[in-house]
């Protein structure tokens, strides 16, 4: 495979991973020990906020009144699309039963977790869409309690549009608390909240580390790092569109990798010339983030064939994968490692991020090689059950007794023995380990 880097990154998303574990562990330990009061101390320290923690109906109504009607309609449109897609996903979570052997029936049942904790970033950017993505999906899954948590701004509180979105999408409680303290509040059931069974939603490195540390005590959607995006483009791609899409994702943060993989040198060179100009034209904070991401993390990769392009993409396992090339069905069939796929110029990552219906909480840092993004399935427990007639249990008990003895697990074997003696008192069974050889 011939691969040429026209631009090679000096850093990766893991290069400058902050040593946050100790800090986060200390905060979580202090809050678990100190409860509500400790969480409020950290809120005052980090959020610079001392207002209402659990929003009342009046708080929600007042915040909603501040949201422009046009934005309300946009939020409702996005919510409807995400809800529709999630409802379709849920139909794939079927309860089943099968007669494994005559007289023994086994089944599968999908049960939603009781309480979902949805973290909604609100620092540098107010992630209205994250409220839609997380709360809507938990609601469709059937969670009884949905807690939405978002960092407030000093003297202001949570962005009103986030409050409106969380409320419209079905949040039962909205918590004005950010960072590790917000995650702790949902996990430990502070301020009268039900304890979360699962934590979902994006966040900064401290939020991500808190979720990682707490995993096991609670479920999480995934281990998350900086957002990343890859574009596969051939000679038919529009360089301006490709460049705009790369810049649009680079603005997420200084360490958000973007990659272009192509078999067309002229396209690559034109895109590389366009990107800095588009970055300069962004607002200041966005421009600074995108410039750093492009300088330190971006790569432009030349391949000889589309098969090499696809193999390169699969090796990167990007969070977002865009294809701007001929024969989209070939790419759909061939590509296997990505969080979400955007086929053709007519769609873009931003559509999925905001309003098209698929979820934007996706695996980063190569995790798409083994997992997908947030869906109703993340909120569901797929459990199994079985029942049997005595005749149906007979061959299973015989096999169980012999396998258990071969393993040295005599107690297991005797739970099978006792049933055979009870159900078939007139029969003799050879249940020794040697019979399994």
Tab-separated table of C-alpha atoms in Angstrom:
chain	number	residue	atom	x	y	z
A	1	UNK	CA	0.000	0.000	0.000
A	2	UNK	CA	1.460	3.343	-1.093
A	3	UNK	CA	0.592	6.222	1.206
A	4	UNK	CA	2.158	9.675	1.050
A	5	UNK	CA	1.680	12.345	3.697
A	6	UNK	CA	1.435	15.800	2.137
A	7	UNK	CA	0.861	17.052	5.689
A	8	UNK	CA	1.851	14.990	8.712
A	9	UNK	CA	0.660	15.800	12.244
A	10	UNK	CA	3.229	16.478	14.930
A	11	UNK	CA	0.717	15.512	17.609
A	12	UNK	CA	-2.203	13.143	18.074
A	13	UNK	CA	-5.327	13.492	20.188
A	14	UNK	CA	-3.561	11.506	22.927
A	15	UNK	CA	-0.226	13.335	22.855
A	16	UNK	CA	-1.101	16.100	25.283
A	17	UNK	CA	-3.676	14.246	27.361
A	18	UNK	CA	-3.697	16.166	30.627
A	19	UNK	CA	-2.734	14.469	33.851
A	20	UNK	CA	-6.176	14.997	35.279
A	21	UNK	CA	-6.760	11.684	37.035
A	22	UNK	CA	-5.473	12.768	40.433
A	23	UNK	CA	-7.439	16.028	40.387
A	24	UNK	CA	-10.652	14.315	39.345
A	25	UNK	CA	-10.264	11.530	41.910
A	26	UNK	CA	-9.767	14.087	44.672
A	27	UNK	CA	-12.882	16.015	43.650
A	28	UNK	CA	-15.020	12.882	43.365
A	29	UNK	CA	-13.790	11.644	46.753
A	30	UNK	CA	-14.477	14.972	48.427
A	31	UNK	CA	-17.975	15.215	46.975
A	32	UNK	CA	-18.889	11.628	47.829
A	33	UNK	CA	-17.808	12.275	51.398
A	34	UNK	CA	-19.181	15.814	51.692
A	35	UNK	CA	-22.393	15.456	49.703
A	36	UNK	CA	-24.425	18.457	48.565
A	37	UNK	CA	-22.346	21.001	50.444
A	38	UNK	CA	-19.077	19.823	48.879
A	39	UNK	CA	-20.597	19.837	45.399
A	40	UNK	CA	-21.805	23.403	45.910
A	41	UNK	CA	-18.331	24.462	47.060
A	42	UNK	CA	-16.836	23.156	43.811
A	43	UNK	CA	-19.631	24.807	41.836
A	44	UNK	CA	-18.759	28.121	43.457
A	45	UNK	CA	-15.067	27.542	42.755
A	46	UNK	CA	-15.233	26.340	39.145
A	47	UNK	CA	-18.576	27.603	37.835
A	48	UNK	CA	-18.507	30.817	39.895
A	49	UNK	CA	-22.170	30.119	40.531
A	50	UNK	CA	-24.234	30.151	43.718
A	51	UNK	CA	-27.764	30.158	42.316
A	52	UNK	CA	-30.480	27.512	42.135
A	53	UNK	CA	-29.111	24.015	41.531
A	54	UNK	CA	-32.246	22.074	40.623
A	55	UNK	CA	-34.351	24.210	38.303
A	56	UNK	CA	-37.993	24.658	39.221
A	57	UNK	CA	-40.899	24.734	36.780
A	58	UNK	CA	-40.880	28.515	37.132
A	59	UNK	CA	-37.156	28.630	36.302
A	60	UNK	CA	-37.748	26.547	33.181
A	61	UNK	CA	-40.693	28.668	32.110
A	62	UNK	CA	-38.726	31.896	32.608
A	63	UNK	CA	-35.761	30.558	30.632
A	64	UNK	CA	-37.983	29.289	27.827
A	65	UNK	CA	-39.533	32.733	27.479
A	66	UNK	CA	-36.075	34.103	26.614
A	67	UNK	CA	-35.604	31.756	23.663
A	68	UNK	CA	-36.542	33.316	20.297
A	69	UNK	CA	-39.482	31.621	18.578
A	70	UNK	CA	-37.409	30.835	15.479
A	71	UNK	CA	-34.829	28.989	17.613
A	72	UNK	CA	-37.621	27.134	19.425
A	73	UNK	CA	-38.907	25.863	16.081
A	74	UNK	CA	-35.410	24.762	15.093
A	75	UNK	CA	-34.974	22.903	18.390
A	76	UNK	CA	-38.345	21.235	17.929
A	77	UNK	CA	-37.449	20.264	14.344
A	78	UNK	CA	-34.163	18.693	15.443
A	79	UNK	CA	-35.875	16.965	18.364
A	80	UNK	CA	-38.485	15.453	16.042
A	81	UNK	CA	-35.792	14.094	13.714
A	82	UNK	CA	-33.699	12.596	16.519
A	83	UNK	CA	-36.834	11.137	18.111
A	84	UNK	CA	-37.967	9.594	14.827
A	85	UNK	CA	-34.585	7.966	14.238
A	86	UNK	CA	-34.341	6.727	17.838
A	87	UNK	CA	-37.823	5.225	17.639
A	88	UNK	CA	-36.768	3.333	14.514
A	89	UNK	CA	-33.666	2.107	16.351
A	90	UNK	CA	-35.779	0.868	19.222
A	91	UNK	CA	-37.716	-1.452	16.911
A	92	UNK	CA	-34.476	-3.428	16.501
A	93	UNK	CA	-34.466	-4.215	20.250
A	94	UNK	CA	-36.822	-7.159	19.956
A	95	UNK	CA	-37.906	-9.465	22.747
A	96	UNK	CA	-37.392	-13.019	21.527
A	97	UNK	CA	-37.842	-16.594	22.671
A	98	UNK	CA	-36.607	-19.832	21.146
A	99	UNK	CA	-37.034	-23.515	21.984
A	100	UNK	CA	-33.347	-24.439	22.294
A	101	UNK	CA	-34.119	-28.139	22.772
A	102	UNK	CA	-37.584	-29.685	23.027
A	103	UNK	CA	-39.085	-28.503	26.283
A	104	UNK	CA	-36.495	-25.818	27.100
A	105	UNK	CA	-37.315	-22.264	26.070
A	106	UNK	CA	-34.835	-19.393	26.355
A	107	UNK	CA	-35.565	-15.747	25.731
A	108	UNK	CA	-34.198	-12.251	25.439
A	109	UNK	CA	-35.794	-9.153	26.903
A	110	UNK	CA	-34.864	-5.477	26.485
A	111	UNK	CA	-35.241	-3.418	29.660
A	112	UNK	CA	-34.378	0.306	29.851
A	113	UNK	CA	-32.211	1.477	32.722
A	114	UNK	CA	-34.101	3.393	35.380
A	115	UNK	CA	-32.131	6.649	35.516
A	116	UNK	CA	-30.070	8.360	32.818
A	117	UNK	CA	-27.702	11.213	33.594
A	118	UNK	CA	-27.193	13.449	30.556
A	119	UNK	CA	-24.254	15.856	30.605
A	120	UNK	CA	-24.655	18.895	28.334
A	121	UNK	CA	-21.549	21.043	27.748
A	122	UNK	CA	-22.029	24.767	28.167
A	123	UNK	CA	-18.556	26.263	28.440
A	124	UNK	CA	-16.850	27.620	25.318
A	125	UNK	CA	-19.858	26.628	23.195
A	126	UNK	CA	-23.429	26.116	24.369
A	127	UNK	CA	-24.240	22.630	23.119
A	128	UNK	CA	-27.965	22.870	22.583
A	129	UNK	CA	-27.751	19.869	20.266
A	130	UNK	CA	-26.249	17.698	23.021
A	131	UNK	CA	-29.398	18.218	25.074
A	132	UNK	CA	-31.443	17.041	22.114
A	133	UNK	CA	-29.224	14.035	21.379
A	134	UNK	CA	-28.938	12.670	24.906
A	135	UNK	CA	-32.293	13.460	26.513
A	136	UNK	CA	-34.407	12.508	23.492
A	137	UNK	CA	-32.688	9.154	23.091
A	138	UNK	CA	-33.030	8.293	26.777
A	139	UNK	CA	-36.707	9.241	26.640
A	140	UNK	CA	-37.378	7.038	23.610
A	141	UNK	CA	-35.517	4.169	25.284
A	142	UNK	CA	-38.012	4.387	28.156
A	143	UNK	CA	-35.882	5.554	31.093
A	144	UNK	CA	-38.098	6.460	34.055
A	145	UNK	CA	-35.853	9.294	35.249
A	146	UNK	CA	-33.815	11.570	33.015
A	147	UNK	CA	-31.518	14.111	34.643
A	148	UNK	CA	-29.953	16.810	32.470
A	149	UNK	CA	-26.903	18.564	33.875
A	150	UNK	CA	-25.198	21.612	32.363
A	151	UNK	CA	-22.664	24.168	33.622
A	152	UNK	CA	-24.146	27.550	34.533
A	153	UNK	CA	-22.462	30.839	33.721
A	154	UNK	CA	-21.648	33.264	36.568
A	155	UNK	CA	-24.662	35.340	37.527
A	156	UNK	CA	-26.656	33.941	34.579
A	157	UNK	CA	-27.163	30.215	34.934
A	158	UNK	CA	-27.623	27.653	32.178
A	159	UNK	CA	-28.098	28.964	28.661
A	160	UNK	CA	-31.893	29.359	28.228
A	161	UNK	CA	-31.855	27.484	24.914
A	162	UNK	CA	-30.238	24.460	26.614
A	163	UNK	CA	-32.916	24.580	29.304
A	164	UNK	CA	-35.675	24.781	26.694
A	165	UNK	CA	-34.187	21.916	24.659
A	166	UNK	CA	-33.725	19.650	27.680
A	167	UNK	CA	-37.285	20.357	28.814
A	168	UNK	CA	-38.891	19.834	25.407
A	169	UNK	CA	-36.970	16.603	24.895
A	170	UNK	CA	-38.180	15.117	28.184
A	171	UNK	CA	-35.742	15.840	31.023
A	172	UNK	CA	-37.353	15.219	34.413
A	173	UNK	CA	-34.783	17.309	36.289
A	174	UNK	CA	-32.404	20.007	35.060
A	175	UNK	CA	-29.308	20.596	37.172
A	176	UNK	CA	-27.278	23.820	37.035
A	177	UNK	CA	-23.879	22.350	37.732
A	178	UNK	CA	-20.932	21.610	35.466
A	179	UNK	CA	-17.701	19.665	35.356
A	180	UNK	CA	-16.774	16.879	37.737
A	181	UNK	CA	-19.182	18.195	40.359
A	182	UNK	CA	-22.095	17.869	37.933
A	183	UNK	CA	-21.133	14.312	37.043
A	184	UNK	CA	-20.792	13.514	40.756
A	185	UNK	CA	-24.202	14.994	41.542
A	186	UNK	CA	-25.877	12.665	39.037
A	187	UNK	CA	-23.838	9.602	40.042
A	188	UNK	CA	-24.174	9.965	43.808
A	189	UNK	CA	-27.790	11.148	43.746
A	190	UNK	CA	-27.145	14.522	45.350
A	191	UNK	CA	-29.784	17.242	45.865
A	192	UNK	CA	-32.542	14.627	46.032
A	193	UNK	CA	-31.804	13.270	42.541
A	194	UNK	CA	-32.156	9.565	41.777
A	195	UNK	CA	-28.754	7.931	41.351
A	196	UNK	CA	-27.838	7.601	37.689
A	197	UNK	CA	-27.494	4.134	36.207
A	198	UNK	CA	-25.745	5.495	33.119
A	199	UNK	CA	-23.899	8.719	32.292
A	200	UNK	CA	-23.946	9.997	28.715
A	201	UNK	CA	-22.917	13.061	26.772
A	202	UNK	CA	-19.731	14.849	25.718
A	203	UNK	CA	-17.591	17.048	27.945
A	204	UNK	CA	-14.079	18.354	28.524
A	205	UNK	CA	-11.184	16.194	29.698
A	206	UNK	CA	-12.278	16.486	33.347
A	207	UNK	CA	-15.803	15.308	32.591
A	208	UNK	CA	-14.458	12.474	30.432
A	209	UNK	CA	-12.036	11.408	33.164
A	210	UNK	CA	-14.777	11.500	35.811
A	211	UNK	CA	-16.910	9.204	33.681
A	212	UNK	CA	-13.942	6.888	33.134
A	213	UNK	CA	-13.221	6.652	36.865
A	214	UNK	CA	-16.869	6.065	37.736
A	215	UNK	CA	-17.380	3.419	35.057
A	216	UNK	CA	-18.353	0.210	36.794
A	217	UNK	CA	-20.316	1.973	39.479
A	218	UNK	CA	-22.407	3.387	36.658
A	219	UNK	CA	-22.573	2.688	32.957
A	220	UNK	CA	-21.230	5.237	30.494
A	221	UNK	CA	-21.784	5.789	26.808
A	222	UNK	CA	-18.066	5.548	25.916
A	223	UNK	CA	-14.574	6.754	26.767
A	224	UNK	CA	-14.304	10.064	24.935
A	225	UNK	CA	-11.427	12.200	23.722
A	226	UNK	CA	-11.263	15.245	21.437
A	227	UNK	CA	-13.623	15.124	18.467
A	228	UNK	CA	-12.089	14.010	15.153
A	229	UNK	CA	-13.141	13.909	11.492
A	230	UNK	CA	-11.863	12.359	8.261
A	231	UNK	CA	-12.833	13.153	4.685
A	232	UNK	CA	-12.402	10.754	1.771
A	233	UNK	CA	-12.377	12.737	-1.474
A	234	UNK	CA	-11.651	11.925	-5.107
A	235	UNK	CA	-11.381	14.022	-8.275
A	236	UNK	CA	-15.133	14.757	-8.255
A	237	UNK	CA	-15.007	16.546	-4.879
A	238	UNK	CA	-15.302	20.325	-4.617
A	239	UNK	CA	-12.137	21.666	-2.921
A	240	UNK	CA	-14.034	24.577	-1.326
A	241	UNK	CA	-16.603	22.252	0.218
A	242	UNK	CA	-13.916	19.866	1.456
A	243	UNK	CA	-11.924	22.728	2.985
A	244	UNK	CA	-15.014	24.200	4.653
A	245	UNK	CA	-15.900	20.822	6.163
A	246	UNK	CA	-12.393	20.362	7.565
A	247	UNK	CA	-12.382	23.841	9.095
A	248	UNK	CA	-15.896	23.347	10.477
A	249	UNK	CA	-14.688	20.398	12.533
A	250	UNK	CA	-11.326	21.889	13.480
A	251	UNK	CA	-13.068	24.733	15.315
A	252	UNK	CA	-14.153	22.298	18.038
A	253	UNK	CA	-10.839	22.713	19.824
A	254	UNK	CA	-7.095	23.113	19.561
A	255	UNK	CA	-6.587	19.333	19.728
A	256	UNK	CA	-9.373	18.191	17.381
A	257	UNK	CA	-7.762	16.217	14.535
A	258	UNK	CA	-9.037	16.535	10.957
A	259	UNK	CA	-7.755	14.348	8.144
A	260	UNK	CA	-8.095	14.420	4.362
A	261	UNK	CA	-7.475	11.202	2.449
A	262	UNK	CA	-7.492	11.460	-1.334
A	263	UNK	CA	-6.149	9.993	-4.557
A	264	UNK	CA	-6.070	13.377	-6.314
A	265	UNK	CA	-2.997	15.540	-5.713
A	266	UNK	CA	-4.457	18.692	-7.270
A	267	UNK	CA	-7.444	18.494	-4.909
A	268	UNK	CA	-5.190	18.015	-1.882
A	269	UNK	CA	-3.019	20.975	-2.792
A	270	UNK	CA	-5.978	23.266	-3.404
A	271	UNK	CA	-7.597	22.280	-0.102
A	272	UNK	CA	-4.337	22.915	1.761
A	273	UNK	CA	-4.194	26.384	0.243
A	274	UNK	CA	-7.833	27.171	1.078
A	275	UNK	CA	-7.974	26.005	4.701
A	276	UNK	CA	-5.803	28.765	6.261
A	277	UNK	CA	-7.866	31.434	4.511
A	278	UNK	CA	-11.127	29.976	5.787
A	279	UNK	CA	-9.701	29.738	9.300
A	280	UNK	CA	-8.668	33.401	9.270
A	281	UNK	CA	-12.228	34.369	8.396
A	282	UNK	CA	-13.728	32.732	11.507
A	283	UNK	CA	-14.557	34.640	14.722
A	284	UNK	CA	-11.524	34.972	16.991
A	285	UNK	CA	-11.996	32.058	19.403
A	286	UNK	CA	-13.104	29.710	16.636
A	287	UNK	CA	-10.191	30.813	14.470
A	288	UNK	CA	-7.662	30.209	17.243
A	289	UNK	CA	-8.986	26.700	17.878
A	290	UNK	CA	-9.097	25.782	14.205
A	291	UNK	CA	-5.641	27.223	13.487
A	292	UNK	CA	-4.053	25.197	16.286
A	293	UNK	CA	-5.899	22.020	15.287
A	294	UNK	CA	-4.882	22.433	11.637
A	295	UNK	CA	-1.276	23.250	12.499
A	296	UNK	CA	-0.636	20.504	15.037
A	297	UNK	CA	-3.107	17.697	14.385
A	298	UNK	CA	-4.308	17.800	10.767
A	299	UNK	CA	-3.064	15.420	8.094
A	300	UNK	CA	-3.423	15.247	4.321
A	301	UNK	CA	-2.789	11.779	2.924
A	302	UNK	CA	-2.317	10.705	-0.697
A	303	UNK	CA	-3.266	7.191	-1.808
A	304	UNK	CA	-3.048	5.445	-5.180
A	305	UNK	CA	-6.450	3.758	-5.197
A	306	UNK	CA	-9.820	3.993	-3.525
A	307	UNK	CA	-9.142	0.673	-1.799
A	308	UNK	CA	-6.058	2.214	-0.204
A	309	UNK	CA	-8.144	5.218	0.801
A	310	UNK	CA	-10.733	2.977	2.459
A	311	UNK	CA	-8.076	0.930	4.247
A	312	UNK	CA	-6.416	4.109	5.519
A	313	UNK	CA	-9.738	5.389	6.817
A	314	UNK	CA	-10.499	2.111	8.584
A	315	UNK	CA	-7.089	2.264	10.263
A	316	UNK	CA	-7.865	5.740	11.627
A	317	UNK	CA	-11.411	4.687	12.695
A	318	UNK	CA	-12.632	8.296	12.738
A	319	UNK	CA	-15.498	9.614	14.814
A	320	UNK	CA	-16.965	11.373	11.771
A	321	UNK	CA	-16.329	10.050	8.257
A	322	UNK	CA	-17.334	11.976	5.138
A	323	UNK	CA	-17.195	10.568	1.603
A	324	UNK	CA	-17.153	13.026	-1.270
A	325	UNK	CA	-16.426	10.647	-4.124
A	326	UNK	CA	-17.983	8.639	-6.916
A	327	UNK	CA	-19.925	5.411	-6.342
A	328	UNK	CA	-21.221	6.085	-2.825
A	329	UNK	CA	-22.722	2.610	-2.527
A	330	UNK	CA	-19.249	1.076	-2.905
A	331	UNK	CA	-17.961	3.160	-0.016
A	332	UNK	CA	-20.986	2.324	2.140
A	333	UNK	CA	-20.380	-1.389	1.603
A	334	UNK	CA	-16.583	-1.210	1.993
A	335	UNK	CA	-16.017	1.073	5.004
A	336	UNK	CA	-16.198	-0.585	8.417
A	337	UNK	CA	-14.705	1.656	11.122
A	338	UNK	CA	-16.399	4.966	11.884
A	339	UNK	CA	-18.754	6.574	14.367
A	340	UNK	CA	-21.081	8.125	11.803
A	341	UNK	CA	-20.854	8.180	8.003
A	342	UNK	CA	-21.809	11.085	5.733
A	343	UNK	CA	-22.174	10.052	2.106
A	344	UNK	CA	-21.963	12.706	-0.592
A	345	UNK	CA	-21.601	16.470	-0.684
A	346	UNK	CA	-25.290	16.923	0.100
A	347	UNK	CA	-24.742	15.961	3.731
A	348	UNK	CA	-22.093	17.051	6.218
A	349	UNK	CA	-20.985	16.365	9.778
A	350	UNK	CA	-22.697	19.507	11.025
A	351	UNK	CA	-26.058	18.102	9.856
A	352	UNK	CA	-25.546	15.061	12.060
A	353	UNK	CA	-24.212	17.227	14.872
A	354	UNK	CA	-27.313	19.381	14.983
A	355	UNK	CA	-30.502	18.305	13.291
A	356	UNK	CA	-30.611	15.411	10.795
A	357	UNK	CA	-31.608	12.720	13.302
A	358	UNK	CA	-28.569	10.498	13.826
A	359	UNK	CA	-26.822	10.906	17.161
A	360	UNK	CA	-23.767	13.138	17.569
A	361	UNK	CA	-22.398	11.455	20.702
A	362	UNK	CA	-19.832	9.273	18.938
A	363	UNK	CA	-16.628	7.260	19.588
A	364	UNK	CA	-13.372	9.227	19.303
A	365	UNK	CA	-9.636	8.476	19.313
A	366	UNK	CA	-10.008	5.290	17.263
A	367	UNK	CA	-12.731	3.791	19.472
A	368	UNK	CA	-14.913	3.385	16.371
A	369	UNK	CA	-12.878	0.250	15.692
A	370	UNK	CA	-14.856	-1.490	18.449
A	371	UNK	CA	-17.980	0.535	19.272
A	372	UNK	CA	-20.658	2.743	17.800
A	373	UNK	CA	-22.182	5.945	19.097
A	374	UNK	CA	-24.997	6.768	21.475
A	375	UNK	CA	-28.292	5.083	20.630
A	376	UNK	CA	-31.346	3.731	22.385
A	377	UNK	CA	-29.392	0.493	22.766
A	378	UNK	CA	-26.977	2.186	25.201
A	379	UNK	CA	-29.882	2.794	27.582
A	380	UNK	CA	-31.210	-0.757	27.280
A	381	UNK	CA	-30.207	-3.851	29.217
A	382	UNK	CA	-30.441	-6.932	27.004
A	383	UNK	CA	-31.216	-9.671	29.507
A	384	UNK	CA	-32.012	-13.354	29.075
A	385	UNK	CA	-34.415	-15.806	30.702
A	386	UNK	CA	-35.295	-19.491	30.456
A	387	UNK	CA	-37.894	-22.014	31.537
A	388	UNK	CA	-38.211	-25.744	30.950
A	389	UNK	CA	-40.388	-28.776	31.300
A	390	UNK	CA	-38.893	-31.644	33.270
A	391	UNK	CA	-38.295	-33.576	30.059
A	392	UNK	CA	-36.692	-30.494	28.518
A	393	UNK	CA	-34.383	-30.114	31.508
A	394	UNK	CA	-33.238	-33.751	31.369
A	395	UNK	CA	-30.534	-33.627	28.648
A	396	UNK	CA	-29.357	-30.208	29.822
A	397	UNK	CA	-28.976	-31.491	33.394
A	398	UNK	CA	-26.983	-34.520	32.233
A	399	UNK	CA	-24.579	-32.397	30.176
A	400	UNK	CA	-24.311	-29.810	32.964
A	401	UNK	CA	-23.420	-32.427	35.592
A	402	UNK	CA	-20.677	-33.978	33.458
A	403	UNK	CA	-19.181	-30.685	32.263
A	404	UNK	CA	-19.219	-29.313	35.831
A	405	UNK	CA	-17.367	-32.354	37.194
A	406	UNK	CA	-14.814	-32.160	34.418
A	407	UNK	CA	-14.219	-28.546	35.463
A	408	UNK	CA	-13.967	-29.545	39.132
A	409	UNK	CA	-17.143	-27.662	40.100
A	410	UNK	CA	-18.906	-30.330	42.156
A	411	UNK	CA	-21.462	-27.941	43.653
A	412	UNK	CA	-22.658	-27.036	40.156
A	413	UNK	CA	-22.892	-30.698	39.234
A	414	UNK	CA	-25.046	-31.519	42.243
A	415	UNK	CA	-27.635	-28.875	41.330
A	416	UNK	CA	-28.179	-30.921	38.171
A	417	UNK	CA	-28.012	-34.270	39.998
A	418	UNK	CA	-30.772	-33.338	42.443
A	419	UNK	CA	-33.165	-32.497	39.635
A	420	UNK	CA	-32.520	-35.716	37.770
A	421	UNK	CA	-33.139	-37.760	40.927
A	422	UNK	CA	-36.317	-35.829	41.687
A	423	UNK	CA	-37.808	-35.784	38.216
A	424	UNK	CA	-36.701	-39.256	37.049
A	425	UNK	CA	-36.473	-41.436	40.202
A	426	UNK	CA	-36.526	-44.721	38.317
A	427	UNK	CA	-33.659	-43.947	35.945
A	428	UNK	CA	-29.922	-44.346	36.268
A	429	UNK	CA	-27.584	-41.708	34.870
A	430	UNK	CA	-23.845	-41.821	34.296
A	431	UNK	CA	-22.893	-38.336	35.494
A	432	UNK	CA	-19.181	-38.859	36.095
A	433	UNK	CA	-16.589	-36.587	34.538
A	434	UNK	CA	-15.122	-39.507	32.565
A	435	UNK	CA	-18.319	-39.788	30.564
A	436	UNK	CA	-17.596	-36.407	29.000
A	437	UNK	CA	-14.252	-37.565	27.572
